[in-house]
mmCIF file of C-alpha atoms in Angstrom:
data_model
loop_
_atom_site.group_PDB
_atom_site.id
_atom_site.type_symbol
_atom_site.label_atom_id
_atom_site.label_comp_id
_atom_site.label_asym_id
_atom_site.label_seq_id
_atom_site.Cartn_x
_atom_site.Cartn_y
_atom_site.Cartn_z
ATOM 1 C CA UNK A 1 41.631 0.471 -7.080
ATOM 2 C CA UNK A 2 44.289 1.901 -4.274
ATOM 3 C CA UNK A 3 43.062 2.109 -1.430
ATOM 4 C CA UNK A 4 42.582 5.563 0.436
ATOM 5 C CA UNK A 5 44.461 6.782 4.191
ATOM 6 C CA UNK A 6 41.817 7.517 6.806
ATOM 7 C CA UNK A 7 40.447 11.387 6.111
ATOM 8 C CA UNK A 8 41.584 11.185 2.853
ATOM 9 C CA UNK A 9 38.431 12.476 0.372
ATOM 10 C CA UNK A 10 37.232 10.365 -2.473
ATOM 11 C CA UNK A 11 35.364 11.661 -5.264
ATOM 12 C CA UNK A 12 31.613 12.775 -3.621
ATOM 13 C CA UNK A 13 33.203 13.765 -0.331
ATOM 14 C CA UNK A 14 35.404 12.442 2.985
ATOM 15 C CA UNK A 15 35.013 9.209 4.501
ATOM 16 C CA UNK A 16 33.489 9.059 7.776
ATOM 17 C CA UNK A 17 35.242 8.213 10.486
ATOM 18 C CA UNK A 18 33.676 7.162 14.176
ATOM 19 C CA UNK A 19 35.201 8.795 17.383
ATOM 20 C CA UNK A 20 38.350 6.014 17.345
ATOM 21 C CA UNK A 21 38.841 6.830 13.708
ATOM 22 C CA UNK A 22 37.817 4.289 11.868
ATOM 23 C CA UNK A 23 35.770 3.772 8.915
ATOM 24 C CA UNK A 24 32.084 3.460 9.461
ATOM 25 C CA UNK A 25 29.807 1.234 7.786
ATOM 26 C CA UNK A 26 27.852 4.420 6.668
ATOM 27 C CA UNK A 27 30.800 5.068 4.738
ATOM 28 C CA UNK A 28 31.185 2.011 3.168
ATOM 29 C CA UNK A 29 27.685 1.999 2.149
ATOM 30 C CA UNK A 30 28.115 5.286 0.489
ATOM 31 C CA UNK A 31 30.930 3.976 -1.338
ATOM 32 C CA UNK A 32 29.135 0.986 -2.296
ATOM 33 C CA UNK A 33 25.769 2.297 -3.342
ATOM 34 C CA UNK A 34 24.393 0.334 -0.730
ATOM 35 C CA UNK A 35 21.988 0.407 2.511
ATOM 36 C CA UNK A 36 23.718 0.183 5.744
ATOM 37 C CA UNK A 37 21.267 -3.008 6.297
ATOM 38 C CA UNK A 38 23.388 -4.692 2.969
ATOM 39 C CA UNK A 39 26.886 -3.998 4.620
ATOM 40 C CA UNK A 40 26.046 -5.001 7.858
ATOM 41 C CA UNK A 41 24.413 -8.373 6.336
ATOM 42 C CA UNK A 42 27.842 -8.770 4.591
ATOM 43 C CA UNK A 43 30.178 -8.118 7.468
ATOM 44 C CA UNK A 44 27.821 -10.907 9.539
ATOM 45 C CA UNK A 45 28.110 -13.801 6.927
ATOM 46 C CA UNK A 46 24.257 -13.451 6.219
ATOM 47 C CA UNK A 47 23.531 -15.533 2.793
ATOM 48 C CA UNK A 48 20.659 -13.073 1.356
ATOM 49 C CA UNK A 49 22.835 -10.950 -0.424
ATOM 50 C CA UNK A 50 23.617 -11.316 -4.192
ATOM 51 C CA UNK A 51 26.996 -11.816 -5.243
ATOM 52 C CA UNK A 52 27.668 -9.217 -6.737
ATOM 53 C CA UNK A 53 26.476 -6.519 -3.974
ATOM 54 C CA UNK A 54 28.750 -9.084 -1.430
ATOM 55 C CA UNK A 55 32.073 -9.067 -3.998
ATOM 56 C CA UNK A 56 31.644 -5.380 -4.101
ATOM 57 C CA UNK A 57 31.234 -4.376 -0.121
ATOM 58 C CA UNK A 58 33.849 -6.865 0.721
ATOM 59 C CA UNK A 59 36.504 -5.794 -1.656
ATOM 60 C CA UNK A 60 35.794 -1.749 -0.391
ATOM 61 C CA UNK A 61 35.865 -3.066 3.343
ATOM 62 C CA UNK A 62 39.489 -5.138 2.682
ATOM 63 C CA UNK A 63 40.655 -1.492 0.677
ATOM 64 C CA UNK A 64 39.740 1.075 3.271
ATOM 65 C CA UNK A 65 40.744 -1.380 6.181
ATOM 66 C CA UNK A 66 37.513 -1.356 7.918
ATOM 67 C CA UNK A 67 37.964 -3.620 11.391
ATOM 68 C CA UNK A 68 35.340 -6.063 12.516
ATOM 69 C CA UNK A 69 33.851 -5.727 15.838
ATOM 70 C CA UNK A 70 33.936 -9.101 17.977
ATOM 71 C CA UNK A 71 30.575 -9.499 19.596
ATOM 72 C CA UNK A 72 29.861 -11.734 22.126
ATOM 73 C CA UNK A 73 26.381 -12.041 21.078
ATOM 74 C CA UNK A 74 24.852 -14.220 19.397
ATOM 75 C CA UNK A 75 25.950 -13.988 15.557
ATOM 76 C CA UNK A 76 22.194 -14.124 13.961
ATOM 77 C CA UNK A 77 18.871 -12.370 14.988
ATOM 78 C CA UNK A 78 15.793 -12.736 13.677
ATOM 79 C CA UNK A 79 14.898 -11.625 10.169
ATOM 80 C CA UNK A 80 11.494 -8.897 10.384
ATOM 81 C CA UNK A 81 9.688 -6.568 8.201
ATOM 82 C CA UNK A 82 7.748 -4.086 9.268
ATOM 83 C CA UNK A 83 4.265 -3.060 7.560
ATOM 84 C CA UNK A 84 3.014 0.181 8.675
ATOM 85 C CA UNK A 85 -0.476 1.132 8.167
ATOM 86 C CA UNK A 86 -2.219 5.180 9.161
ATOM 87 C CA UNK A 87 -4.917 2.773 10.625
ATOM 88 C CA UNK A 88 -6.156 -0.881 11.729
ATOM 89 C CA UNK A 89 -9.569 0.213 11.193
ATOM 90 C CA UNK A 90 -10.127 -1.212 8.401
ATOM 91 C CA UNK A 91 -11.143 -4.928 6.681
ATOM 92 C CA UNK A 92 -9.289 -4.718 3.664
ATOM 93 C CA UNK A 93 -5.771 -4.149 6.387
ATOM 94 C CA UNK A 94 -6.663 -7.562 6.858
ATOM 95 C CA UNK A 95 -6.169 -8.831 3.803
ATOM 96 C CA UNK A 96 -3.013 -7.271 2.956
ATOM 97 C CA UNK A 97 -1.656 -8.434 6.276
ATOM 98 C CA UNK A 98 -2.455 -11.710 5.057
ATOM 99 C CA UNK A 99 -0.609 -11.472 2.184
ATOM 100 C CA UNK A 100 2.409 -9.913 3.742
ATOM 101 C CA UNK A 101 2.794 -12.539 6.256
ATOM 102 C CA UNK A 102 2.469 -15.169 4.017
ATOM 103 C CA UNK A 103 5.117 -13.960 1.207
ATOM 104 C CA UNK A 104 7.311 -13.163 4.696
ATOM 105 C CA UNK A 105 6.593 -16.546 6.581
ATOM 106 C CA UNK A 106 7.880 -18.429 3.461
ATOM 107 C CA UNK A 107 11.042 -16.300 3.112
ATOM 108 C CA UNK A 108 11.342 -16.950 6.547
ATOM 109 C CA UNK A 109 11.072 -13.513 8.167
ATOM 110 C CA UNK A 110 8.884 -12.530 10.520
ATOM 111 C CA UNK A 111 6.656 -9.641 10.416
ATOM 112 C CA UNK A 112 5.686 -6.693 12.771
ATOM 113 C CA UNK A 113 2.824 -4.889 12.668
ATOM 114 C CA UNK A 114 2.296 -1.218 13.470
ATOM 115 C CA UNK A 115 -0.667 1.283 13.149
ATOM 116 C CA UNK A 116 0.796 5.106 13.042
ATOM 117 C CA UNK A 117 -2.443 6.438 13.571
ATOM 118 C CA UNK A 118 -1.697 10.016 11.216
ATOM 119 C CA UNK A 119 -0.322 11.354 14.566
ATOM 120 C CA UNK A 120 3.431 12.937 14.976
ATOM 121 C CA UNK A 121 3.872 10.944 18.307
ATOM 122 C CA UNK A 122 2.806 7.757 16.639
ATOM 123 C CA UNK A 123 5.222 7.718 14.091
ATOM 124 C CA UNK A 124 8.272 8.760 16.113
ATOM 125 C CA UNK A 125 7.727 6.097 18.853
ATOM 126 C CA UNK A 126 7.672 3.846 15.718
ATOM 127 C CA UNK A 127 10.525 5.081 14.514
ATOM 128 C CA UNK A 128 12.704 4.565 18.061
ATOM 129 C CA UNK A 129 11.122 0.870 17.600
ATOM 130 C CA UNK A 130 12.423 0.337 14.032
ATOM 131 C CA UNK A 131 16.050 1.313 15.017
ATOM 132 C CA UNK A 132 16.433 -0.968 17.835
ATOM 133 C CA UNK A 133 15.050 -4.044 16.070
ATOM 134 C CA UNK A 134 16.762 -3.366 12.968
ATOM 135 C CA UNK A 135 14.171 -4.357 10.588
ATOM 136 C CA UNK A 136 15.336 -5.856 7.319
ATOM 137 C CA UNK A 137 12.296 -3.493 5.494
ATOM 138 C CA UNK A 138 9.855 -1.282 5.801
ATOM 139 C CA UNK A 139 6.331 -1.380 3.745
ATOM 140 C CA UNK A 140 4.364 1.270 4.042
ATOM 141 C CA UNK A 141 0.346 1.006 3.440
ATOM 142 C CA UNK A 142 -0.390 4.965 4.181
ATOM 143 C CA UNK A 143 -1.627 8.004 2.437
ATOM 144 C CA UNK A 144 1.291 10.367 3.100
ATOM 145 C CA UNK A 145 4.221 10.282 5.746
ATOM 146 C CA UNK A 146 5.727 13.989 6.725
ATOM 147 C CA UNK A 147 9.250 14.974 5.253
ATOM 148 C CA UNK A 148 11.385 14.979 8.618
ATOM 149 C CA UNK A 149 10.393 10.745 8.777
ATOM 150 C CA UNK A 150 11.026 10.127 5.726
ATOM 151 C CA UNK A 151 14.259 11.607 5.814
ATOM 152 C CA UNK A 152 14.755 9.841 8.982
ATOM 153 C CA UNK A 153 13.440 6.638 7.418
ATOM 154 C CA UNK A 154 16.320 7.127 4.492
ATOM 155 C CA UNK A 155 19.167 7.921 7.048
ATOM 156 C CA UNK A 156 18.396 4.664 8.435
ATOM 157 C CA UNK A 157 18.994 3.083 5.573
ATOM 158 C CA UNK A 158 16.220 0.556 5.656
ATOM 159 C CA UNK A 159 14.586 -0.640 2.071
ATOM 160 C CA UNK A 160 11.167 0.760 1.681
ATOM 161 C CA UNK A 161 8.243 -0.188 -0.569
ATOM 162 C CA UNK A 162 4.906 1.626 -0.613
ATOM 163 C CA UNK A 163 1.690 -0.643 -0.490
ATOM 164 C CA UNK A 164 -0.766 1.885 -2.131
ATOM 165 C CA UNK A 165 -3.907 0.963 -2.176
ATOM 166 C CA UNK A 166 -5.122 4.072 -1.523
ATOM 167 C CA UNK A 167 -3.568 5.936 -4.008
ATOM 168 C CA UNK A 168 -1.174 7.659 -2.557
ATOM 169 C CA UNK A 169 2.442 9.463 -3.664
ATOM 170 C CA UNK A 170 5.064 7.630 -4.066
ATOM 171 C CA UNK A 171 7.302 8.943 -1.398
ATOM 172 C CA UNK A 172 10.161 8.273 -3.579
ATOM 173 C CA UNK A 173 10.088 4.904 -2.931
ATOM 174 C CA UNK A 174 8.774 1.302 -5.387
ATOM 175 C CA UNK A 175 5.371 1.715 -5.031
ATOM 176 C CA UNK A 176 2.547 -1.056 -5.483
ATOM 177 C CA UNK A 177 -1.025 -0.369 -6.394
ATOM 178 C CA UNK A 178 -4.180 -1.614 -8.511
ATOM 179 C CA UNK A 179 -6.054 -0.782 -11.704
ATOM 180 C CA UNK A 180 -8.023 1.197 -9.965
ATOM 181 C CA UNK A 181 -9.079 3.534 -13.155
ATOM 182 C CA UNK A 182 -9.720 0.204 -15.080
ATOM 183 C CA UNK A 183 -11.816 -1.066 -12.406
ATOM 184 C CA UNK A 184 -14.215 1.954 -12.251
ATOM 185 C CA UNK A 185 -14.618 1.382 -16.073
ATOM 186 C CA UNK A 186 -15.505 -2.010 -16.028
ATOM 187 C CA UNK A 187 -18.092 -1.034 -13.182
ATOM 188 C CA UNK A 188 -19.937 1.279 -14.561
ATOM 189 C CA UNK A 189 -20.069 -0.311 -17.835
ATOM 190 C CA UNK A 190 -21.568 -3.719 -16.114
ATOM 191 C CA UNK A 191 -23.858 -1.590 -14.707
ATOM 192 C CA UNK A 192 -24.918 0.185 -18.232
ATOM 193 C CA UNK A 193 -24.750 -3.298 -19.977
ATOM 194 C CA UNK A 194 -28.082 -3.731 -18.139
ATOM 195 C CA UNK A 195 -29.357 -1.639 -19.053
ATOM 196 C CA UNK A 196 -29.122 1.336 -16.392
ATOM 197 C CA UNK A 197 -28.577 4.828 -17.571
ATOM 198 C CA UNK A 198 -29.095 6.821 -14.284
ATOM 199 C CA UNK A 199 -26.165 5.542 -12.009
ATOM 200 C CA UNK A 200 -25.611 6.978 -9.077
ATOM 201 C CA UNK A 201 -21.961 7.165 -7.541
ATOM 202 C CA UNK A 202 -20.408 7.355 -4.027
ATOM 203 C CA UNK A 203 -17.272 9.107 -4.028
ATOM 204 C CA UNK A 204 -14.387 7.962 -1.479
ATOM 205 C CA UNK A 205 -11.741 10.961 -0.060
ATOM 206 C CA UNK A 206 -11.436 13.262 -2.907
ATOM 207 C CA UNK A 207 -8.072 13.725 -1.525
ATOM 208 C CA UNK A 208 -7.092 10.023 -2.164
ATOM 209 C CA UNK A 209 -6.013 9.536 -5.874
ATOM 210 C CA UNK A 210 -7.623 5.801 -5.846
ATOM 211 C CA UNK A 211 -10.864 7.754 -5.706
ATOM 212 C CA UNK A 212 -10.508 9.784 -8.315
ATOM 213 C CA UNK A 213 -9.209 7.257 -10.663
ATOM 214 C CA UNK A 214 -12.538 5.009 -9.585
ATOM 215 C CA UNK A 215 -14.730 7.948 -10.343
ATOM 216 C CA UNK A 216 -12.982 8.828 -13.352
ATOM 217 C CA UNK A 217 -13.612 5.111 -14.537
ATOM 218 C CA UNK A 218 -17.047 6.220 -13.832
ATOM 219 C CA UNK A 219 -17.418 9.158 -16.275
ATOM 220 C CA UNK A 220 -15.982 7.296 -18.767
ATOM 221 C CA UNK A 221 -17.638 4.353 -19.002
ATOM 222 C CA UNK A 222 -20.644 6.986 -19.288
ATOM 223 C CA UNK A 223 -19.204 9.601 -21.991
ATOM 224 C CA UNK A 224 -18.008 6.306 -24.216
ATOM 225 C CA UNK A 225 -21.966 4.976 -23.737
ATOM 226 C CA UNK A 226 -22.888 8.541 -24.693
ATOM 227 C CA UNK A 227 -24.664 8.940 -21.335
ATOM 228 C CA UNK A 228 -24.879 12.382 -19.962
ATOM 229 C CA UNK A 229 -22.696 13.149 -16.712
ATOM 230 C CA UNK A 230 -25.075 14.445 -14.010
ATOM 231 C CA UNK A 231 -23.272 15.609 -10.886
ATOM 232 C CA UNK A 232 -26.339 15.697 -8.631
ATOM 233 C CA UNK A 233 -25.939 11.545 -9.147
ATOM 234 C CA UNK A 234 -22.434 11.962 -7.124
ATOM 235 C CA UNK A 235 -22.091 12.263 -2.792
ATOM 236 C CA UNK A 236 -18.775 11.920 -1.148
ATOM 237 C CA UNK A 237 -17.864 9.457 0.959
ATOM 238 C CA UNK A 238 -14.948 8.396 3.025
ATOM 239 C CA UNK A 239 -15.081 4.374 2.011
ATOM 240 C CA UNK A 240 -16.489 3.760 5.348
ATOM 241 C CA UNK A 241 -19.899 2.251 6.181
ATOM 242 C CA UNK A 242 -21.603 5.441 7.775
ATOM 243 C CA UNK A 243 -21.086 7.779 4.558
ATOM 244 C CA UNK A 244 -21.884 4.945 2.177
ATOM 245 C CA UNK A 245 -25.345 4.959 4.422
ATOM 246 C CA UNK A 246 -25.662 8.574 3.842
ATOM 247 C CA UNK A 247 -24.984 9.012 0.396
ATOM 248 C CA UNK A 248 -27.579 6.300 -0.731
ATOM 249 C CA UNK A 249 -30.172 7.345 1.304
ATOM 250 C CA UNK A 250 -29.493 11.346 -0.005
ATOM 251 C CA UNK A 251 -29.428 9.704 -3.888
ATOM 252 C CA UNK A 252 -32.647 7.899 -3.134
ATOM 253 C CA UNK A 253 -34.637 11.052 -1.940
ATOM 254 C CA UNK A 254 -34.313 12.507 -5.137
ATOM 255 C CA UNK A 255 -37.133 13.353 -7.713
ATOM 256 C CA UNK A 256 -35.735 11.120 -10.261
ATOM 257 C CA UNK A 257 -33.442 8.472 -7.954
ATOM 258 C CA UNK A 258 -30.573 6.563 -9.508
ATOM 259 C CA UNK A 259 -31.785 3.174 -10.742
ATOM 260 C CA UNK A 260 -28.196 1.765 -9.788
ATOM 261 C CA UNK A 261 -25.717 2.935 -7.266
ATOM 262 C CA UNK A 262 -21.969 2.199 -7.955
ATOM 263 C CA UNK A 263 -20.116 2.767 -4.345
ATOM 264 C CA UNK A 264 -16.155 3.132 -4.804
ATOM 265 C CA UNK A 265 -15.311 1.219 -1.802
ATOM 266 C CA UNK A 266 -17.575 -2.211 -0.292
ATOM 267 C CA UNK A 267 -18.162 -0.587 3.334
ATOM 268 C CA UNK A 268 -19.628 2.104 1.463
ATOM 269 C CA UNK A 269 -21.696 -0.738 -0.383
ATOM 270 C CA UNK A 270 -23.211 -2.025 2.922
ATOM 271 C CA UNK A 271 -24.106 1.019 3.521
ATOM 272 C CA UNK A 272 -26.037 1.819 0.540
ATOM 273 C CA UNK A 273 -27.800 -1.755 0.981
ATOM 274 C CA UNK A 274 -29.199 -0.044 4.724
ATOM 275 C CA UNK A 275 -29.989 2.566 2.951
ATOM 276 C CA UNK A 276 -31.818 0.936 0.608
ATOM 277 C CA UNK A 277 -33.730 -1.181 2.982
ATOM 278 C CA UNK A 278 -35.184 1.540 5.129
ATOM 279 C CA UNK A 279 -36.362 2.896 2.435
ATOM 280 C CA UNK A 280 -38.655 0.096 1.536
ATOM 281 C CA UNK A 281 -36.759 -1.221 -1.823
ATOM 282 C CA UNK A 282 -35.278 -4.380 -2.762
ATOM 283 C CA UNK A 283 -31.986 -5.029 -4.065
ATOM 284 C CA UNK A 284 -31.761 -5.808 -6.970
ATOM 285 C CA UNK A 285 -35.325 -5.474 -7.599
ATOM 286 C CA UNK A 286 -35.513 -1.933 -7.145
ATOM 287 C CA UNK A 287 -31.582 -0.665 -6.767
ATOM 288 C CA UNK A 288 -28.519 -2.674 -8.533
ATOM 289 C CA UNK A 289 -25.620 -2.133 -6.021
ATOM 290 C CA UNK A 290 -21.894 -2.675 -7.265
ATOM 291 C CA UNK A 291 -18.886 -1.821 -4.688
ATOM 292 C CA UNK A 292 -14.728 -2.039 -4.866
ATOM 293 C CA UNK A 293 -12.593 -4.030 -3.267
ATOM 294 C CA UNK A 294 -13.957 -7.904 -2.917
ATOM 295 C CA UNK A 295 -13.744 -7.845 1.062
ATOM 296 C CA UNK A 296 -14.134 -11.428 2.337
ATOM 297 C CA UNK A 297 -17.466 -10.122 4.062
ATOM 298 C CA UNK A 298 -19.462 -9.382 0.118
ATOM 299 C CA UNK A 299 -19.886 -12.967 -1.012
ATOM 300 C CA UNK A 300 -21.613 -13.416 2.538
ATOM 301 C CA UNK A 301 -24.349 -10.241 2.142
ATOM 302 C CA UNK A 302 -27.772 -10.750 0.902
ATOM 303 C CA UNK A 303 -27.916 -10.607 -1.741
ATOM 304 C CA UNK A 304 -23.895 -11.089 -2.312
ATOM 305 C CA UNK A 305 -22.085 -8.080 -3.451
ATOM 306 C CA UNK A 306 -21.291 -7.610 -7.486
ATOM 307 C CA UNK A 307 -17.786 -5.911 -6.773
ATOM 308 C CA UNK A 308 -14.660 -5.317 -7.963
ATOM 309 C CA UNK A 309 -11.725 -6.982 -6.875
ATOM 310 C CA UNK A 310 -9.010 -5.469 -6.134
ATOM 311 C CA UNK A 311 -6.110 -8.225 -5.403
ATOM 312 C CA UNK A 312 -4.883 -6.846 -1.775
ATOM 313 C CA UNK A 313 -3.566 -9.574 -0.306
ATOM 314 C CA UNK A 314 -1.533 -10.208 -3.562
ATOM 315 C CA UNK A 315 -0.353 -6.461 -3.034
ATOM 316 C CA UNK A 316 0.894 -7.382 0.364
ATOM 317 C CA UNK A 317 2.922 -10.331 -0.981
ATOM 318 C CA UNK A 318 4.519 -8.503 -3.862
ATOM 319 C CA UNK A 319 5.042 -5.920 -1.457
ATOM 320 C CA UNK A 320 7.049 -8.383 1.169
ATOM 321 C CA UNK A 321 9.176 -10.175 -2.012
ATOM 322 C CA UNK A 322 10.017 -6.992 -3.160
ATOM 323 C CA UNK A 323 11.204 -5.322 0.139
ATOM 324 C CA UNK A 324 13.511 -8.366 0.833
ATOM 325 C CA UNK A 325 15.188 -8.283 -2.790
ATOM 326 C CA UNK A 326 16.114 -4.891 -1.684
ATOM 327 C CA UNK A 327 17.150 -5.698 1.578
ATOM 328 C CA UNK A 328 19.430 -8.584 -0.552
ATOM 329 C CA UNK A 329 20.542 -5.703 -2.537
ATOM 330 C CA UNK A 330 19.018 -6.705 -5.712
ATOM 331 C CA UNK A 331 17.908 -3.846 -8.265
ATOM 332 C CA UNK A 332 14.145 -3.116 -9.022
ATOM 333 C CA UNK A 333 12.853 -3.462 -12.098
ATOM 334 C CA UNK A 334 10.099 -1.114 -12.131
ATOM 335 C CA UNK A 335 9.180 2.043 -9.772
ATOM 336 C CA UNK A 336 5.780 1.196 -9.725
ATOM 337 C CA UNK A 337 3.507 -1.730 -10.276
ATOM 338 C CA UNK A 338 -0.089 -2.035 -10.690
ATOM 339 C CA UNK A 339 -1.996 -5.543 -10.442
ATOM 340 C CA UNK A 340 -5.165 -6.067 -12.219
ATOM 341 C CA UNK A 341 -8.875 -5.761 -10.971
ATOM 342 C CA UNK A 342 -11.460 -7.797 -11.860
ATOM 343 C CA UNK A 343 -14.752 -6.885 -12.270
ATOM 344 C CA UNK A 344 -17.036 -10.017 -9.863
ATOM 345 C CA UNK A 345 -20.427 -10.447 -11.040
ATOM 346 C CA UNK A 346 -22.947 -11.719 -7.772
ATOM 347 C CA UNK A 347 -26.485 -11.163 -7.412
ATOM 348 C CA UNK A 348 -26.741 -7.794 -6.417
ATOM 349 C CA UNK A 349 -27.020 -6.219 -9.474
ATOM 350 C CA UNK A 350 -29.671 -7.198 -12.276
ATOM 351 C CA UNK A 351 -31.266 -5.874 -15.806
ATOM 352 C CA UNK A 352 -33.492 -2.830 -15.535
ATOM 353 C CA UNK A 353 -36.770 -3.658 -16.198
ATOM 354 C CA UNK A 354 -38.951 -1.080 -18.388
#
């Protein structure tokens, strides 16, 4: 391959050039089919890039002459990811952090945590944060990010991977969810294996495709029983405690109340067990209760939670391996992963008695 003269184009466009003329690592990274992250690993010695990548961006930097900086900083930093999350709010954030750290802590990179908060301000002021620490990734656990960031997010050239437990698009990113359709099936079906036939559902945002892949578990499970779909059995909720609350008490004040209540998220679940309790019942006497999610906090409820797990701080592991093979310029196999639920049987659900 002959090298080119600076401001000579190659095939896709010109070379950039900084303000001395000379070859930026943007350019490079074009060339290369790299990040800018990959390059600038490469040009610093760093070991976690694969062979091939490193073969590839050195030969392109010897050909278009680029010229190495001396620093008089220290030559390494410290290694980070960051894991962004719409909110903190939440018990199951938790667990993915968990996971993240721990995948991160062995690969020796720290991790930094931020909470966007769904507000413009938010996510800019994270964004001025992520260019001066020069993260090595960036997961993402929210529902959607606006255009403009992500755009910004991809000029930065930082490796992203979307943690979606929630559902959410892709962003054009690897994504990682859950079985979440699967789970909502094996749910319900527990539920009519006892024998109940008037199930009662809680709905999380309708806006969130987790949600509607729960609650489409649900009308399965029912149509392959050959149990009639009643919609006045189904309230929204949000997955947090409050609506849960409100949706069992609104299912229980109805002429002919659901003999089991399957709530698409555990917060939800412990509301429908306060619910249930000021209304004089028992569970699982009275009400079989089955939520989503495992939360550390459903083995410890009386009685314990009958649940479905869904592996998040797995998620947030796979997430964390994954973002550093692409920060070590590695190729993904797949665009999107899904671990498996698992239905967990506890004591909160029980055989209807006729």
């Amino acid at each position: 391959m002959s090298a080119l003269r600076l401001g000579q184009e190659r095939p896709g466009g010109p070379l950039s050039e900084d303000e001395h003329g000379r070859i930026t690592i943007r350019a490079i990274a074009d060339e290369a089919g790299v990040s800018v992250p990959t390059v600038s690993r490469v040009i610093n010695g760093r070991s976690d890039v694969a062979p091939e990548t490193r073969k590839r961006v050195e030969e392109l930097l010897n050909e278009r002459g680029y010229q190495r900086r001396r620093s008089t900083r220290a030559p390494s930093r410290a290694r980070l990811v960051d894991l962004v999350f719409n909110e903190l709010d939440s018990p199951w954030a938790v667990e993915i952090i968990r996971g993240v750290e721990d995948a991160a802590h062995a690969a020796g990179v720290g991790t930094v945590v931020s909470a966007v908060h769904r507000r413009r301000a938010s996510t800019e002021q994270w964004l001025d944060n992520l260019r001066t620490r020069a993260s090595d990734g960036v997961i993402l656990v929210v529902s959607q990010l606006a255009s403009p960031i992500l755009e910004q997010l991809r000029h930065l050239g930082v490796p992203m991977v979307v943690l979606d437990p929630s559902g959410g698009p892709t962003m054009d990113a690897p994504a990682i969810g859950a079985t979440n359709w699967a789970g909502g099936l094996a749910a319900t079906e527990h539920l009519i294996s006892l024998g109940h036939s008037r199930i009662g559902f809680i709905h999380g945002p309708k806006q969130v495709l987790c949600s509607r892949a729960r609650f489409d578990g649900y009308r399965a499970a029912l149509d392959a029983a050959g149990l009639p779909f009643d919609p006045a059995l189904v309230y929204d909720g949000d997955f947090y405690h409050q609506s849960g609350f409100d949706a069992a008490a609104a299912l229980l004040r109805l002429p002919e109340p659901p003999t089991a209540i399957f709530a698409s998220s555990d917060q939800m679940a412990f509301g429908a067990y306060e619910a249930i309790r000021q209304a004089g019942l028992r569970i699982p006497e009275h009400v079989s209760v089955i939520g989503f999610d495992d939360l550390p906090e459903s083995r410890w409820t009386s009685p314990p939670l009958t649940t479905v797990r869904q592996p998040l701080a797995e998620m947030g592991a796979l997430a964390a391996r994954t973002v550093l093979e692409m920060a070590a310029g590695n190729d993904i196999d797949s665009p999107r992963l899904e671990l498996a639920t698992e239905l967990v049987v506890r004591e909160s659900t029980a055989r209807l008695e006729s």
